PDB file of C-alpha atoms in Angstrom:
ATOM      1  CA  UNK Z   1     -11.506 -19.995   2.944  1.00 41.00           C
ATOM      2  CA  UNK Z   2      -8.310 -21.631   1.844  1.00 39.00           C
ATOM      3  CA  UNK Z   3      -5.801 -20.151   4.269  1.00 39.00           C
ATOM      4  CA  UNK Z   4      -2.330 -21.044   3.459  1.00 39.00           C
ATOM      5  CA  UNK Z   5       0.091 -21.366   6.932  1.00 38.00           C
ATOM      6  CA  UNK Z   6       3.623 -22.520   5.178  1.00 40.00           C
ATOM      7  CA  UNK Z   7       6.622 -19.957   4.355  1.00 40.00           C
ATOM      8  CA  UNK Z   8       5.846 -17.198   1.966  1.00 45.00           C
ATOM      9  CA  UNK Z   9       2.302 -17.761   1.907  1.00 43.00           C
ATOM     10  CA  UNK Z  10      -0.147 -15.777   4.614  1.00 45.00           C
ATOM     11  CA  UNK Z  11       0.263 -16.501   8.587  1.00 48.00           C
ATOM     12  CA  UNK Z  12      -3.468 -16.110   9.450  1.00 46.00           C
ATOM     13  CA  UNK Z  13      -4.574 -16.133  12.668  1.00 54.00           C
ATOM     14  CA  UNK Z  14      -8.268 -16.543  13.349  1.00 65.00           C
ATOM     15  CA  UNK Z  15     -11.005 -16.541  15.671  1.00 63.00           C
ATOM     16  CA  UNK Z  16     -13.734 -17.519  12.963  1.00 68.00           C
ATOM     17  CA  UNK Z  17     -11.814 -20.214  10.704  1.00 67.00           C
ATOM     18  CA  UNK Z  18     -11.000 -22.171  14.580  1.00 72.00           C
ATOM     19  CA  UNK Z  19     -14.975 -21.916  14.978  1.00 73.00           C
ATOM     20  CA  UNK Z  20     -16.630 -21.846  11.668  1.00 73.00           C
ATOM     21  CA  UNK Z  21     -20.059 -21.711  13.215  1.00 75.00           C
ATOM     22  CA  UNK Z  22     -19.272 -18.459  14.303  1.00 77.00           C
ATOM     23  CA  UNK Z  23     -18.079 -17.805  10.609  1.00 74.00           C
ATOM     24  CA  UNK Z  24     -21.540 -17.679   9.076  1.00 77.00           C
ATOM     25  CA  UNK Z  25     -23.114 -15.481  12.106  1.00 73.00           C
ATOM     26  CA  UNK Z  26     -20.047 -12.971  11.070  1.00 72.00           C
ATOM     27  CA  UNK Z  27     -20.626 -13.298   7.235  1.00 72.00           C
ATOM     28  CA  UNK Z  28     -24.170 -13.591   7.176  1.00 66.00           C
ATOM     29  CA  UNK Z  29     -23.534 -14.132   3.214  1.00 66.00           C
ATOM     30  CA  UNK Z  30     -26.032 -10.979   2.401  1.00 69.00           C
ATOM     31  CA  UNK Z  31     -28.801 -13.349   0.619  1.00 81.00           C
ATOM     32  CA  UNK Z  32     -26.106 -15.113  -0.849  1.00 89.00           C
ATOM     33  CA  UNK Z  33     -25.399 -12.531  -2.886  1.00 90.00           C
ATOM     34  CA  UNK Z  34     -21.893 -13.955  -3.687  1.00 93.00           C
ATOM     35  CA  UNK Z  35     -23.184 -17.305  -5.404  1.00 94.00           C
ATOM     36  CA  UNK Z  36     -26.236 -15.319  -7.058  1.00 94.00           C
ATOM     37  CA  UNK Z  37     -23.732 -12.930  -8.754  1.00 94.00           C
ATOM     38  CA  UNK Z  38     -21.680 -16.060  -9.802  1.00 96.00           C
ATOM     39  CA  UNK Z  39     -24.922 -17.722 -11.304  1.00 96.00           C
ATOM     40  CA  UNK Z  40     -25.030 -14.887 -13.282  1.00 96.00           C
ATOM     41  CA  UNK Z  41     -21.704 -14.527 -14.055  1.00 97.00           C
ATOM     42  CA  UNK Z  42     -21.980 -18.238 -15.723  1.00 97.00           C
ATOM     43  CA  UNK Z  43     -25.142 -17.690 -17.538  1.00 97.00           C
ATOM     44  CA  UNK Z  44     -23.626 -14.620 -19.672  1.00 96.00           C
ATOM     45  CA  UNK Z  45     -20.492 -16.745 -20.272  1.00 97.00           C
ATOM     46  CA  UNK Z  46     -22.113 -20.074 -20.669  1.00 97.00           C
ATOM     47  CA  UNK Z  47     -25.676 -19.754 -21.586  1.00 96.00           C
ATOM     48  CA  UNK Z  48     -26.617 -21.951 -18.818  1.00 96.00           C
ATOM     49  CA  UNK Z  49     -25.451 -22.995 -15.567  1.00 96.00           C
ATOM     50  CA  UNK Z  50     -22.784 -25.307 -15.827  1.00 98.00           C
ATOM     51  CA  UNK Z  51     -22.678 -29.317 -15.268  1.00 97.00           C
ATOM     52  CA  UNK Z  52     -20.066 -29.147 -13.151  1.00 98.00           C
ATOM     53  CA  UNK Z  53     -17.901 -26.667 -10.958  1.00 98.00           C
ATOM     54  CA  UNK Z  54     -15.056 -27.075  -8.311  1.00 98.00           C
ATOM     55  CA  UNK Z  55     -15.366 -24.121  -5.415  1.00 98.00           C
ATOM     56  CA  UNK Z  56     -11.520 -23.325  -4.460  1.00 98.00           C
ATOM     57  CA  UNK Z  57     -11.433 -22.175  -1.060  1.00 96.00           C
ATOM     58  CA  UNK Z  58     -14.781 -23.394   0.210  1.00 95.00           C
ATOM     59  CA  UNK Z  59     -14.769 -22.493   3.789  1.00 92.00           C
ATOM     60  CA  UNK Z  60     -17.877 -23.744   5.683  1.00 93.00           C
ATOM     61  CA  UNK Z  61     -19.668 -24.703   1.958  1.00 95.00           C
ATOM     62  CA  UNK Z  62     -22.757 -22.441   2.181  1.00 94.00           C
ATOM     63  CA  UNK Z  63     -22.059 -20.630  -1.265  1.00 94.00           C
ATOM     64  CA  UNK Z  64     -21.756 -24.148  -2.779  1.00 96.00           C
ATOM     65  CA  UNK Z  65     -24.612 -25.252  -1.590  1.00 96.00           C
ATOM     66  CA  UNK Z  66     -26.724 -22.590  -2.955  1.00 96.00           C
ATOM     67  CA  UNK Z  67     -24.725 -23.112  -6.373  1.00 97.00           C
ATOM     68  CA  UNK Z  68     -25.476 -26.928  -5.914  1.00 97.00           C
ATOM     69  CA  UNK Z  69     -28.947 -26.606  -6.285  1.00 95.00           C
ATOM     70  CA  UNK Z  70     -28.836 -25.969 -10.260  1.00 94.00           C
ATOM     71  CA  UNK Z  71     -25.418 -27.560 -10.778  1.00 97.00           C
ATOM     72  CA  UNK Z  72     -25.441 -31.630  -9.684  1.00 93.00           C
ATOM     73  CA  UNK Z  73     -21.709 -32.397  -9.699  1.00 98.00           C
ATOM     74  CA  UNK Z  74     -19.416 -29.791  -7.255  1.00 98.00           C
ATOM     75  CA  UNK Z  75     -17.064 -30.367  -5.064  1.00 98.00           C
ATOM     76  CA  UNK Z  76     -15.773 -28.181  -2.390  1.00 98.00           C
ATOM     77  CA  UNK Z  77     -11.564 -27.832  -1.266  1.00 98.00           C
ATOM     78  CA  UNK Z  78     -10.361 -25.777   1.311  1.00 96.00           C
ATOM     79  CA  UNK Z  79      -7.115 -26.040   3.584  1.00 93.00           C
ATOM     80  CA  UNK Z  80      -8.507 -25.550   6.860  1.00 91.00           C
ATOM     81  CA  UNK Z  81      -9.432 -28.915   8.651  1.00 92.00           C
ATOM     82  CA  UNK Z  82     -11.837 -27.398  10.933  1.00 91.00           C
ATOM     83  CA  UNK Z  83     -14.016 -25.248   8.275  1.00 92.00           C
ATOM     84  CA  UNK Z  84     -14.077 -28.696   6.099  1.00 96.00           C
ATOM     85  CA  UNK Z  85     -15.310 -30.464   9.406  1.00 95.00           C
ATOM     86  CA  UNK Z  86     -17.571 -28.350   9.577  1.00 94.00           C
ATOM     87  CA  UNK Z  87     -19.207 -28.412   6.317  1.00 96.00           C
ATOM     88  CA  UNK Z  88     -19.272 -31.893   6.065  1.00 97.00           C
ATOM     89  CA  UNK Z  89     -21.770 -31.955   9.206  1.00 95.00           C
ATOM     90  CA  UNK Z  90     -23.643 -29.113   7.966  1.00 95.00           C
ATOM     91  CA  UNK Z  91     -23.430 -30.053   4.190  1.00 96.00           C
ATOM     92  CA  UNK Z  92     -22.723 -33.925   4.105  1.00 97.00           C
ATOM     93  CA  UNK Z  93     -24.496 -34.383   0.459  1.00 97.00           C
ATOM     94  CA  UNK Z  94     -21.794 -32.495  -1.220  1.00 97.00           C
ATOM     95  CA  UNK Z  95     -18.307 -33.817  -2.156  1.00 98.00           C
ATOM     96  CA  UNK Z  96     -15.623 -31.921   0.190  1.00 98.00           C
ATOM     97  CA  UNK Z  97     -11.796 -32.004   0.684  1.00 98.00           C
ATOM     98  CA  UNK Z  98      -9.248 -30.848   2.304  1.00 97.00           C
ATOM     99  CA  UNK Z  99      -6.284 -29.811   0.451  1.00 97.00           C
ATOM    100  CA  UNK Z 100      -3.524 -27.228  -0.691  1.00 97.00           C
ATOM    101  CA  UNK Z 101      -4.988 -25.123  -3.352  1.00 97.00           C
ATOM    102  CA  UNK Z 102      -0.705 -24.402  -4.927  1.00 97.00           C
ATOM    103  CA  UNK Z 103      -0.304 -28.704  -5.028  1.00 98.00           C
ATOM    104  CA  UNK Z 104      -4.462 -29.561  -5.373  1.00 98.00           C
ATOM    105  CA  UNK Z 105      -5.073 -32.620  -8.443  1.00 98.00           C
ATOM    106  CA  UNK Z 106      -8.005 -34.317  -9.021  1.00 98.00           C
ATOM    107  CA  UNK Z 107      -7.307 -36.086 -12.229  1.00 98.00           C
ATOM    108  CA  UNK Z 108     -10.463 -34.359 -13.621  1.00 98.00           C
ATOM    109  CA  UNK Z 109     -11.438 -31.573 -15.354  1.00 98.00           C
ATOM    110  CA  UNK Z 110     -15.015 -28.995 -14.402  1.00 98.00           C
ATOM    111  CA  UNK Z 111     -17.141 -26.548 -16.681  1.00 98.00           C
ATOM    112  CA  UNK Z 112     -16.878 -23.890 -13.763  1.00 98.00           C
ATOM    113  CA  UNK Z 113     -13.908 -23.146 -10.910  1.00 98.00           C
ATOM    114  CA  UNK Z 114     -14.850 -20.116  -8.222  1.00 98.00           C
ATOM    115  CA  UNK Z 115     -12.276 -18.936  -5.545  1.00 98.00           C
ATOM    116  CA  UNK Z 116     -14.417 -16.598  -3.503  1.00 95.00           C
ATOM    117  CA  UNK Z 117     -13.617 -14.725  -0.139  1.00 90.00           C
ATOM    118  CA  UNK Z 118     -10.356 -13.653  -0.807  1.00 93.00           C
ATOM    119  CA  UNK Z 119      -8.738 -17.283  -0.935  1.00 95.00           C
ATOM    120  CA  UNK Z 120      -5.677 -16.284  -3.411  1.00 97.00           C
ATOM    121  CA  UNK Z 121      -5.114 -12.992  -1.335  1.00 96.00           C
ATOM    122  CA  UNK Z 122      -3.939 -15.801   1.312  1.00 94.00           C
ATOM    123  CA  UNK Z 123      -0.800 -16.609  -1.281  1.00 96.00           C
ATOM    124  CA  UNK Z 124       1.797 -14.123  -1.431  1.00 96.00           C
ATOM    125  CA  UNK Z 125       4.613 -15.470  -3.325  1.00 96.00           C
ATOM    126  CA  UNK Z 126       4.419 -15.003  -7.014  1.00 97.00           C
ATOM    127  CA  UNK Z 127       6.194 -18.484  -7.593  1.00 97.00           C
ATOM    128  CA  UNK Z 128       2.944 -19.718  -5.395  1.00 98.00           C
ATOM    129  CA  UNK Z 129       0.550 -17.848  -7.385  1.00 98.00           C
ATOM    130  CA  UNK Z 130       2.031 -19.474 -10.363  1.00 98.00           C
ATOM    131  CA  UNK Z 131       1.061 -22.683  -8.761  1.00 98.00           C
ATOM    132  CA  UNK Z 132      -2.504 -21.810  -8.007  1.00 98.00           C
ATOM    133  CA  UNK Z 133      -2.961 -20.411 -11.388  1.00 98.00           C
ATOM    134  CA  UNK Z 134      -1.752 -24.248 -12.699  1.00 98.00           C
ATOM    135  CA  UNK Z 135      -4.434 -25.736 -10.527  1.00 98.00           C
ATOM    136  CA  UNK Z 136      -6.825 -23.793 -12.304  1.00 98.00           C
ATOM    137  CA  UNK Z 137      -5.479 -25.007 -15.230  1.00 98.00           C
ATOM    138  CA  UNK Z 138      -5.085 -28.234 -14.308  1.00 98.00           C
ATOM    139  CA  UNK Z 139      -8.883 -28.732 -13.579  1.00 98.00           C
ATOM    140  CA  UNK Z 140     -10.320 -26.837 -16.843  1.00 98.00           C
ATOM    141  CA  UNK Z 141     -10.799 -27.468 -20.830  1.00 98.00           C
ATOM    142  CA  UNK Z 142     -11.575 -25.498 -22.902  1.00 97.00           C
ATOM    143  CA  UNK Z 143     -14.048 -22.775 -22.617  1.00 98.00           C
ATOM    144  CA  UNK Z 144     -13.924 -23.166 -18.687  1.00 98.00           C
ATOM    145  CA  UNK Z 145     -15.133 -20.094 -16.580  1.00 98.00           C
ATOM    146  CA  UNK Z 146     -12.866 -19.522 -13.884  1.00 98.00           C
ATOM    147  CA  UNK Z 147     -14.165 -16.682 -11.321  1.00 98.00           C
ATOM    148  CA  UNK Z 148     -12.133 -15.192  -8.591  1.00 98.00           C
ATOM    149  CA  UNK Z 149     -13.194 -13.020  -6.139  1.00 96.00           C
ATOM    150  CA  UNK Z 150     -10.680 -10.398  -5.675  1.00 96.00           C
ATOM    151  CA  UNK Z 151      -9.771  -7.262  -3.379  1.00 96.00           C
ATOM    152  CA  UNK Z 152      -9.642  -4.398  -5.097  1.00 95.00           C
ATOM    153  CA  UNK Z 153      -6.100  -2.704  -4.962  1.00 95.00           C
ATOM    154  CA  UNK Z 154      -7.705   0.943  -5.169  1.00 93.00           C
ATOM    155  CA  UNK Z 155     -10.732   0.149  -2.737  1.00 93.00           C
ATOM    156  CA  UNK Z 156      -9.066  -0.841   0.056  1.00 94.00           C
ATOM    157  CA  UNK Z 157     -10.947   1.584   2.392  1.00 93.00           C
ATOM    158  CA  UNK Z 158     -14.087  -0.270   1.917  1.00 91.00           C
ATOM    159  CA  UNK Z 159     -13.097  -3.194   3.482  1.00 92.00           C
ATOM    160  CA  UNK Z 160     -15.290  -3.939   7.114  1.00 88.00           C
ATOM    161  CA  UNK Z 161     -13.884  -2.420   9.665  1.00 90.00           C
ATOM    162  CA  UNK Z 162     -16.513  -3.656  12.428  1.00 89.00           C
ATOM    163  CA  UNK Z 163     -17.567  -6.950  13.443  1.00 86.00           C
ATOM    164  CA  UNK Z 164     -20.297  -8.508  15.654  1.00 85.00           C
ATOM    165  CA  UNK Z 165     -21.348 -11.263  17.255  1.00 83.00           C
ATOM    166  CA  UNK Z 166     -24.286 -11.636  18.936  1.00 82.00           C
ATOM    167  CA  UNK Z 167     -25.748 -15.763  19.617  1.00 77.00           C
ATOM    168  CA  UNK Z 168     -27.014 -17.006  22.978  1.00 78.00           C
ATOM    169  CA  UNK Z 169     -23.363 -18.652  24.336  1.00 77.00           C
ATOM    170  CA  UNK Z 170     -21.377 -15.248  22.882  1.00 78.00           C
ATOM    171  CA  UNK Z 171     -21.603 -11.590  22.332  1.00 84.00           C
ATOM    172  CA  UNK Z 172     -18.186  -9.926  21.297  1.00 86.00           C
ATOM    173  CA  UNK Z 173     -17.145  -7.272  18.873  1.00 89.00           C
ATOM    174  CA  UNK Z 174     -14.264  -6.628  17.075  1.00 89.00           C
ATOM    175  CA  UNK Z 175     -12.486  -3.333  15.730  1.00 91.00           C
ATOM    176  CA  UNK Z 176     -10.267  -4.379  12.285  1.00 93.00           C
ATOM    177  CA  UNK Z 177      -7.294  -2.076  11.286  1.00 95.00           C
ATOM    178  CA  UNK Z 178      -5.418  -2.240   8.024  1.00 96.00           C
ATOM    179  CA  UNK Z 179      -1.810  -1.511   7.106  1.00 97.00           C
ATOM    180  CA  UNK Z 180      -0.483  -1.694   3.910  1.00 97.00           C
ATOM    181  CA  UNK Z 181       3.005  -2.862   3.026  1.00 97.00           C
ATOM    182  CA  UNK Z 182       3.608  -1.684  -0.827  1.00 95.00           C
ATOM    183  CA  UNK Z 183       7.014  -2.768  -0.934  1.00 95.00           C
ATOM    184  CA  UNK Z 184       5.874  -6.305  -0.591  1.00 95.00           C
ATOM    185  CA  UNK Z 185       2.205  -5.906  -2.218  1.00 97.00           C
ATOM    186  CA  UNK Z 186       0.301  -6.865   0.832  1.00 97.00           C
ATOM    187  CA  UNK Z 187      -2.150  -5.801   2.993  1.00 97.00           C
ATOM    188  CA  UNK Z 188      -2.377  -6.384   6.683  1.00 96.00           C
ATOM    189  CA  UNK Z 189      -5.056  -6.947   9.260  1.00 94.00           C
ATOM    190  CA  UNK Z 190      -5.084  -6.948  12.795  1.00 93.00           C
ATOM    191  CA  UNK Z 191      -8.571  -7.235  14.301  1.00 91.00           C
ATOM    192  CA  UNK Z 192      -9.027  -7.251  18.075  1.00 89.00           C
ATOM    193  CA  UNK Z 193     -12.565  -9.387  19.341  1.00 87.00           C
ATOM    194  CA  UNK Z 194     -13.576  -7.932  22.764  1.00 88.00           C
ATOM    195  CA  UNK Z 195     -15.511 -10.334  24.775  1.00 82.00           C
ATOM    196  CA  UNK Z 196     -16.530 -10.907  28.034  1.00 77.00           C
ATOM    197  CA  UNK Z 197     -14.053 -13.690  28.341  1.00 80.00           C
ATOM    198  CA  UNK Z 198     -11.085 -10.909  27.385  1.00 82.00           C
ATOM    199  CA  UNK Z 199      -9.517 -10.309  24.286  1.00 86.00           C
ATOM    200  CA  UNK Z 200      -8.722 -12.391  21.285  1.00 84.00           C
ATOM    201  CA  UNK Z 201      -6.965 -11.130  18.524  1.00 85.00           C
ATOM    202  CA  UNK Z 202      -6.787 -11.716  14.831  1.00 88.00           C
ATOM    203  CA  UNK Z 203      -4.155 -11.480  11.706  1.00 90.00           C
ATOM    204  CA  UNK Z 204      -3.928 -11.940   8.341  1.00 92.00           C
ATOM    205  CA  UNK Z 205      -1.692 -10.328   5.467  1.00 94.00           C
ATOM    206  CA  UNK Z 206      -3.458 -10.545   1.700  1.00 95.00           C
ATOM    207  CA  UNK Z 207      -1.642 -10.056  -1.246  1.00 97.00           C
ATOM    208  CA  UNK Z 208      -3.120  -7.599  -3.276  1.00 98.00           C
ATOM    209  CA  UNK Z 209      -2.892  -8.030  -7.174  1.00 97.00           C
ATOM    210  CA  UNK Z 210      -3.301  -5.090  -9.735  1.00 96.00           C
ATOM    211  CA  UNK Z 211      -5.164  -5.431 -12.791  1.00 95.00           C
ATOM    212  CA  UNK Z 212      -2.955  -6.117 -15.301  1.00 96.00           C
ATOM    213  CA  UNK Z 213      -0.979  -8.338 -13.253  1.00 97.00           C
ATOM    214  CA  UNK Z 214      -3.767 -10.541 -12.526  1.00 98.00           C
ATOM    215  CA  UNK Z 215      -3.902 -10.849 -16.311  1.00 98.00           C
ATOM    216  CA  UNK Z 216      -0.241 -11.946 -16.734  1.00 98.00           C
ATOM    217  CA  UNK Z 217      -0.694 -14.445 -14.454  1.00 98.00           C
ATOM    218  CA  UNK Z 218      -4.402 -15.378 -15.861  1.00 98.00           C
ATOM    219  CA  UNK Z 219      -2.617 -15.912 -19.472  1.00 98.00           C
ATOM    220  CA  UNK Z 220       0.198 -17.329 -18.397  1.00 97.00           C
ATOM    221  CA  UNK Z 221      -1.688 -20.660 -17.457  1.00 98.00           C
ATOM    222  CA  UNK Z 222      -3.660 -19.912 -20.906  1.00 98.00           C
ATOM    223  CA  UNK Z 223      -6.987 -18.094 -19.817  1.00 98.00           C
ATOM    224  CA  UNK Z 224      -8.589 -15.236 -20.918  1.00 98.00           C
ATOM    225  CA  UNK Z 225     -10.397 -12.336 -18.822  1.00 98.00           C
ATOM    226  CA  UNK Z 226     -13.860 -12.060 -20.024  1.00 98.00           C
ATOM    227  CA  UNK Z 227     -14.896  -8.967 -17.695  1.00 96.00           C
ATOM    228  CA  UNK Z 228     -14.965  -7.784 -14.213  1.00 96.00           C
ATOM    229  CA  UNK Z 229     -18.171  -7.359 -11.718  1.00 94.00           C
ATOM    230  CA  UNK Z 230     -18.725  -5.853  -8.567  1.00 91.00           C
ATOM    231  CA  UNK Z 231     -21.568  -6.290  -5.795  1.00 86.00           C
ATOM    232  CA  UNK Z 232     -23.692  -3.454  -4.274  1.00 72.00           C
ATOM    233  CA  UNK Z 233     -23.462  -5.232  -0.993  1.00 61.00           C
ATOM    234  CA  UNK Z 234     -21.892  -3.008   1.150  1.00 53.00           C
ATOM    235  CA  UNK Z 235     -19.815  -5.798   2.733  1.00 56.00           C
ATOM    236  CA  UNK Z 236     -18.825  -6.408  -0.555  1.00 71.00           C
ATOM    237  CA  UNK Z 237     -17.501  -3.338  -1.754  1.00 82.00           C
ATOM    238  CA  UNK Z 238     -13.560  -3.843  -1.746  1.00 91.00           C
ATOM    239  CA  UNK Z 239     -14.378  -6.860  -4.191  1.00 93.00           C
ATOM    240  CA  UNK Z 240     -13.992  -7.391  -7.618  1.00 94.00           C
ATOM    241  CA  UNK Z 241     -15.178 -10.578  -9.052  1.00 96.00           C
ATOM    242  CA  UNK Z 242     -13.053 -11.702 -12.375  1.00 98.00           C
ATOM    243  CA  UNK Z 243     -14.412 -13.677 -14.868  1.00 98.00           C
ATOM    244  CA  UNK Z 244     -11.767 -15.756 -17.058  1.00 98.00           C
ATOM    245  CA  UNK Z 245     -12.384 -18.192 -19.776  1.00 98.00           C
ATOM    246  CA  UNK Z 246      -9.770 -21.340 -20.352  1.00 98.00           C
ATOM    247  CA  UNK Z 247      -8.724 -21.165 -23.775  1.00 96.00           C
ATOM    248  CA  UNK Z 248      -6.173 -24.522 -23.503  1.00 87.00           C
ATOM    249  CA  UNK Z 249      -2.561 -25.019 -24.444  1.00 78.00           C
ATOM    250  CA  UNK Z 250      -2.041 -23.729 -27.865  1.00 70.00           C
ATOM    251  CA  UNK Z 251      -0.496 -26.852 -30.424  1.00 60.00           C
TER     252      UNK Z 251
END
């Protein structure tokens, strides 16, 4: 997803974002049950699916794809070179970029924005997710639906703890542990891939954000939270997906 690697924002360190084929064998996307919730998530707020929707944080493009099949103009961002690569020669008949989600302008507005996979956990400053929050802005009109997939502060055990890999050129497991740093709102991972080649390790701190701060920052940039939704996948079952509408700059 868009992983952020300048000062103040999350040092990740990754096995699966350096291979993104091995991303989707990890995340096996659960019947894309992430881009089926968000179809639904736009129908309540919308009525229909929109004409148009930018996916923040794309990663390897499969949950735009499946959300490209009803909507005919998207267009996929993410800041890792490799994972945009990689869609492009798994995806090439959708529209994808790489780019800084805090600095991202396309000069156009979209009916729908999604940020899925944790992608603004990745920022940790609040001055940088004050930025983010004005690329959102930036790329809606009124009655926009922005939806972010979230961690949920008070759910943090759910999150996966085991891993596993199993494809004809590698086998490996991996063992994640969490830490949490309150002083600084963020969460850490260290996750530990044991191969047959040896060891390789992963890291990456998320910033978690409460509730009601989420809405500060959500009306700050002049949208307004329409509801909250959760999946039953257990994979799934730190997350809570936020639904905002884009109300526009009051005269």
């Amino acid at each position: 997803m868009d992983r952020q690697t300048d000062n103040d924002v999350s040092d990740v360190s990754n096995l699966l974002y350096r291979h993104p084929e091995l991303y989707e064998v990890v995340y096996d996307g659960a019947n894309h049950a992430v881009a089926r919730l968000a179809e639904t998530i736009l129908h309540d707020h919308l009525g229909r699916q929109p004409e148009s929707l930018l996916d923040i944080g794309c990663g390897t493009g499969r949950d735009l794809e499946y959300l490209a099949k009803h909507i005919t103009d998207v267009v996929g961002v993410d800041h890792q070179q490799a994972m945009i690569d990689y869609a492009r020669r798994r995806r090439p008949e959708i529209e994808f970029r790489v780019e800084d989600m805090r600095t991202l302008r396309l000069g156009r507005t979209f009916e729908a924005i999604t940020c899925f996979g944790y992608a603004l956990a990745n920022v940790h400053a609040n001055r940088d997710i004050d930025k983010v929050m004005a690329t959102y802005a930036a790329h809606s009109h009124p009655g926009t639906v922005l939806i972010l997939e979230m961690i949920d502060p008070l759910r943090t055990d759910k999150l996966p703890r085991g891993f596993h890999i199993d494809i004809p050129d590698l086998r490996a497991d991996a063992i994640a542990e969490y830490r949490h740093h309150p002083a600084q709102q963020l969460l850490e991972r260290q996750r530990t891939w044991r191969r047959a080649q040896g060891l390789v390790h992963d890291h990456v701190n998320y910033r978690l954000l409460y509730p009601k701060e989420l809405e500060y920052y959500l009306d700050n940039h002049h949208f307004e939270i329409l509801g909250a939704y959760e999946l039953p996948e257990k994979l799934n079952a730190a997350s809570a997906f936020v639904a905002a509408r884009y109300r526009g700059e009051q005269p």
